[in-house]
Short mmCIF file of C-alpha atoms in Angstrom, two decimals:
data_model
loop_
_atom_site.label_atom_id
_atom_site.label_comp_id
_atom_site.label_asym_id
_atom_site.label_seq_id
_atom_site.Cartn_x
_atom_site.Cartn_y
_atom_site.Cartn_z
CA MET A 71 36.52 136.15 40.13
CA SER A 72 33.70 137.93 38.40
CA ALA A 73 31.03 140.74 39.59
CA PHE A 74 28.41 138.32 37.57
CA ALA A 75 29.67 135.00 38.87
CA ASP A 76 29.40 135.83 42.11
CA THR A 77 26.11 137.11 41.45
CA ILE A 78 24.82 133.78 40.59
CA PHE A 79 27.43 131.56 42.61
CA ALA A 80 26.29 133.32 45.96
CA PRO A 81 24.73 130.15 47.53
CA PRO A 82 21.90 130.06 49.86
CA THR A 83 22.58 130.27 53.89
CA ASP A 84 20.73 127.07 53.95
CA ARG A 85 22.37 125.64 51.45
CA PRO A 86 25.77 122.91 50.96
CA GLN A 87 28.51 125.58 49.46
CA PRO A 88 30.04 123.32 47.57
CA GLY A 89 34.33 124.11 46.62
CA PRO A 90 35.20 123.14 42.50
CA ARG A 91 39.24 123.13 43.12
CA ARG A 92 40.54 124.98 40.01
CA LEU A 93 43.74 123.03 37.70
CA ARG A 94 46.48 124.58 35.35
CA MET A 95 46.66 121.62 33.24
CA LEU A 96 43.67 118.98 31.68
CA ILE A 97 42.42 115.42 33.76
CA PRO A 98 43.57 112.88 31.73
CA ASP A 99 41.25 110.49 30.28
CA ASP A 100 41.80 107.14 32.26
CA GLU A 101 42.44 109.97 35.93
CA VAL A 102 39.09 111.71 35.89
CA TYR A 103 37.39 109.34 38.08
CA ARG A 104 39.60 110.28 40.45
CA HIS A 105 38.82 114.51 40.68
CA ARG A 106 34.72 114.24 39.35
CA ASP A 107 31.95 112.78 41.45
CA PHE A 108 28.97 112.91 38.18
CA ASP A 109 26.58 112.09 41.12
CA CYS A 110 27.05 114.47 43.24
CA ALA A 111 23.75 117.25 44.10
CA LEU A 112 25.95 119.96 42.84
CA TYR A 113 27.97 118.68 40.45
CA GLY A 114 25.60 120.73 37.89
CA ASP A 115 26.26 123.78 39.35
CA CYS A 116 30.53 123.39 39.67
CA LEU A 117 30.97 122.66 35.83
CA ASP A 118 28.60 126.01 35.51
CA ARG A 119 31.11 127.93 37.68
CA ALA A 120 34.69 126.08 35.85
CA ALA A 121 32.74 126.89 32.35
CA ILE A 122 31.90 130.72 33.36
CA GLU A 123 35.73 131.33 34.89
CA ASN A 124 37.30 129.58 31.37
CA TRP A 125 38.83 127.34 33.77
CA THR A 126 41.28 124.53 32.16
CA SER A 127 40.07 121.61 34.50
CA TRP A 128 38.40 121.59 37.88
CA SER A 129 38.56 118.65 40.65
CA CYS A 130 36.03 117.68 43.05
CA ALA A 131 39.43 116.60 45.43
CA GLY A 132 38.87 118.36 48.78
CA CYS A 133 35.61 119.76 48.27
CA PRO A 134 33.99 120.40 51.65
CA MET A 135 31.11 118.61 50.73
CA GLY A 136 33.38 115.40 50.67
CA CYS A 137 31.76 114.05 47.90
CA LEU A 138 34.82 111.60 47.00
CA ALA A 139 35.05 110.59 50.08
CA PRO A 140 35.11 106.41 50.32
CA THR A 141 31.74 105.14 52.11
CA PRO A 142 32.22 102.95 54.64
CA SER A 143 30.62 99.60 53.84
CA PRO A 144 29.54 98.09 56.85
CA ALA A 145 33.31 95.51 57.67
CA ALA A 146 31.69 91.81 57.71
CA PRO A 147 32.49 90.36 60.40
CA LYS A 148 35.84 88.23 60.58
CA PRO A 149 35.42 84.47 60.83
CA ALA A 150 36.17 83.30 64.62
CA ARG A 151 39.28 81.79 64.99
CA VAL A 152 39.40 78.64 66.30
CA LYS A 153 42.11 77.58 68.63
CA ARG A 154 43.76 74.86 67.83
CA ALA A 155 44.68 72.99 71.27
CA PRO A 156 48.78 72.50 71.05
CA GLY A 157 49.74 69.45 71.19
CA PRO A 158 52.06 67.51 72.78
CA SER A 159 55.12 68.38 73.40
CA ARG A 160 58.06 66.09 72.13
CA ARG A 161 59.79 65.11 75.08
CA ALA A 162 56.00 64.14 76.27
CA ARG A 163 55.76 61.86 73.05
CA ILE A 164 59.14 60.59 73.23
CA ALA A 165 57.64 59.85 76.30
CA GLU A 166 54.25 57.88 75.62
CA LEU A 167 56.59 56.42 72.98
CA ILE A 168 59.35 54.41 75.21
CA THR A 169 56.51 53.65 77.84
CA GLY A 170 54.09 51.74 74.90
CA SER A 171 56.54 50.10 73.78
CA ALA A 172 58.06 46.74 75.63
CA GLN A 173 61.57 47.06 73.53
CA PRO A 174 63.99 49.61 74.60
CA LEU A 175 64.91 52.02 71.67
CA ASN A 176 67.32 54.07 71.08
CA ALA A 177 67.40 57.60 69.47
CA GLN A 178 67.49 57.22 66.08
CA GLU A 179 64.40 54.41 66.46
CA ILE A 180 62.10 56.78 67.82
CA ALA A 181 63.40 59.73 64.75
CA GLU A 182 61.90 56.86 63.54
CA GLU A 183 59.08 56.31 64.96
CA LEU A 184 57.87 60.02 65.25
CA GLU A 185 59.02 61.74 62.63
CA LEU A 186 61.70 63.90 63.74
CA ASP A 187 64.75 65.13 62.54
CA ASP A 188 66.71 66.80 65.83
CA PRO A 189 68.99 64.06 67.27
CA VAL A 190 70.33 66.60 69.64
CA GLY A 191 66.78 67.67 71.12
CA ILE A 192 66.16 63.98 71.09
CA LEU A 193 68.67 62.70 73.05
CA GLN A 194 68.41 65.77 75.12
CA ASP A 195 64.74 64.96 76.35
CA LEU A 196 66.38 61.21 76.60
CA HIS A 197 68.69 62.42 79.05
CA ARG A 198 66.17 64.91 81.12
CA LEU A 199 63.87 61.73 80.85
CA ALA A 200 66.16 59.36 83.01
CA ARG A 201 66.93 62.06 85.44
CA SER A 202 63.11 62.52 86.15
CA GLY A 203 62.97 58.38 86.52
CA GLU A 204 60.44 58.09 83.39
CA ALA A 205 62.88 56.33 81.44
CA VAL A 206 65.68 54.43 82.00
CA ARG A 207 68.97 53.90 80.25
CA VAL A 208 70.38 50.58 79.71
CA GLY A 209 72.51 50.39 77.15
CA PRO A 210 74.42 53.14 74.69
CA GLY A 211 71.79 55.39 73.59
CA THR A 212 69.10 52.83 74.48
CA TYR A 213 65.95 53.57 76.64
CA VAL A 214 63.28 51.36 78.50
CA ARG A 215 60.56 52.49 80.72
CA ALA A 216 60.83 52.75 84.03
CA SER A 217 58.98 49.73 85.37
CA SER A 218 60.65 47.48 82.46
CA ALA A 219 64.28 47.91 83.16
CA PRO A 220 66.18 44.67 85.19
CA GLY A 221 65.27 45.68 88.48
CA GLY A 222 62.54 48.13 88.47
CA ALA A 223 59.38 47.58 89.86
CA ALA A 224 57.74 44.89 87.61
CA GLY A 225 60.24 42.32 88.03
CA VAL A 226 61.58 42.86 91.92
CA ALA A 227 59.78 41.47 94.32
CA ASP A 228 58.09 43.39 97.11
CA GLU A 229 59.98 42.36 99.63
CA ALA A 230 63.93 42.33 97.95
CA PRO A 231 65.24 45.19 98.96
CA PRO A 232 66.11 47.97 95.97
CA PRO A 233 69.29 47.34 93.70
CA PRO A 234 71.42 50.57 94.20
CA PRO A 235 71.31 52.45 91.40
CA PRO A 236 73.96 52.20 88.53
CA PRO A 237 77.25 54.03 87.76
CA ALA A 238 76.92 57.06 86.59
CA PRO A 239 78.47 57.14 82.90
CA SER A 240 82.17 58.82 82.06
CA LEU A 241 82.45 61.39 80.25
CA GLU A 242 83.33 59.93 77.18
CA ASP A 243 80.49 57.01 77.25
CA GLN A 244 78.22 59.67 77.67
CA VAL A 245 79.89 61.16 74.65
CA LEU A 246 80.03 57.94 72.48
CA GLU A 247 75.40 57.26 73.19
CA VAL A 248 75.00 60.91 72.09
CA ILE A 249 76.85 59.94 68.23
CA ALA A 250 75.58 56.11 68.29
CA GLY A 251 72.04 57.20 68.50
CA SER A 252 72.46 60.08 65.34
CA ALA A 253 72.29 59.07 62.10
CA LYS A 254 73.96 62.88 61.18
CA PRO A 255 77.37 63.33 62.19
CA LEU A 256 77.98 66.08 65.08
CA THR A 257 80.67 68.70 66.68
CA ALA A 258 81.24 69.13 70.13
CA PRO A 259 78.95 72.39 70.34
CA GLN A 260 76.23 70.17 69.81
CA VAL A 261 77.09 67.10 71.59
CA ALA A 262 78.02 68.99 74.88
CA VAL A 263 74.31 71.07 74.06
CA ALA A 264 72.55 66.91 73.85
CA LEU A 265 74.43 66.07 77.31
CA GLU A 266 73.19 69.88 78.45
CA GLU A 267 77.62 70.27 79.07
CA GLY A 268 79.30 73.02 79.40
CA ARG A 269 82.29 72.25 79.19
CA VAL A 270 82.96 72.53 74.90
CA HIS A 271 86.61 71.75 75.10
CA SER A 272 86.19 68.29 77.59
CA VAL A 273 83.82 67.01 74.85
CA ALA A 274 85.34 67.64 71.55
CA ASN A 275 88.26 65.27 74.48
CA ALA A 276 86.38 63.29 74.37
CA LEU A 277 85.39 62.84 70.71
CA SER A 278 89.12 62.57 69.94
CA LYS A 279 89.53 60.31 72.37
CA LEU A 280 86.75 57.92 71.11
CA ALA A 281 88.48 58.81 67.06
CA GLN A 282 91.58 57.42 68.33
CA ALA A 283 89.78 54.14 69.78
CA GLY A 284 87.85 53.37 67.09
CA ARG A 285 84.69 53.65 68.82
CA ILE A 286 83.42 56.57 66.28
CA ARG A 287 84.91 57.46 63.39
CA ARG A 288 85.80 61.25 62.18
CA VAL A 289 83.92 62.07 58.79
CA GLY A 290 85.00 65.80 58.72
CA ARG A 291 87.33 69.01 60.40
CA GLY A 292 85.39 68.82 63.93
CA PHE A 293 82.34 66.27 62.42
CA TYR A 294 82.21 62.85 64.43
CA GLY A 295 79.90 59.84 63.55
CA ARG A 296 78.99 56.33 64.97
CA VAL A 297 80.94 53.42 63.25
CA VAL A 298 78.73 51.92 60.02
CA PRO A 299 79.63 48.14 60.59
#
């Protein structure tokens, strides 16, 4: 910088010192707004300095005055998030549907009524409801509320002895129940998940035997479906 320029731009000690940055190339017209703060009170001083020192161009970016620093606008308050109460679980909905029905229901009817598309999950919940005593299995894939089952609390006199528990269904009967209650073909792993049965190989053997006996049909490699009348 020349001595003349130094004399002109020697700022008073109590005045902020601008710091324009010298550029070697012209700024494109559509980028000028990114480099110049025309509203800065010291813009004229910087412009004079650039003219006296014969700068090609210059930028306000990086100036210690912070002229180009965006002024943070007060953030608009965010709308309060309304927390929705969680809806009832699938198992609770199935239990409610069975409790409100006087007729036995199977997995397919439950799926249509509740607009669900998860036959394996529905059958899983039905098995759990039966184990917990909230529903009673009255046939392959068919369940009723506990009080509506034959010999249940609603149909038995207080003096009558409780009926003996029904025999546990065999694995083949359970597999048949799952297939009969599903509108879609299922594989052995899917049936095992519905039954919470870890022995997938045993489930696959049961499926094969049921298909050979004509009680279910094989609809593809590893897929089995119910027999369509």
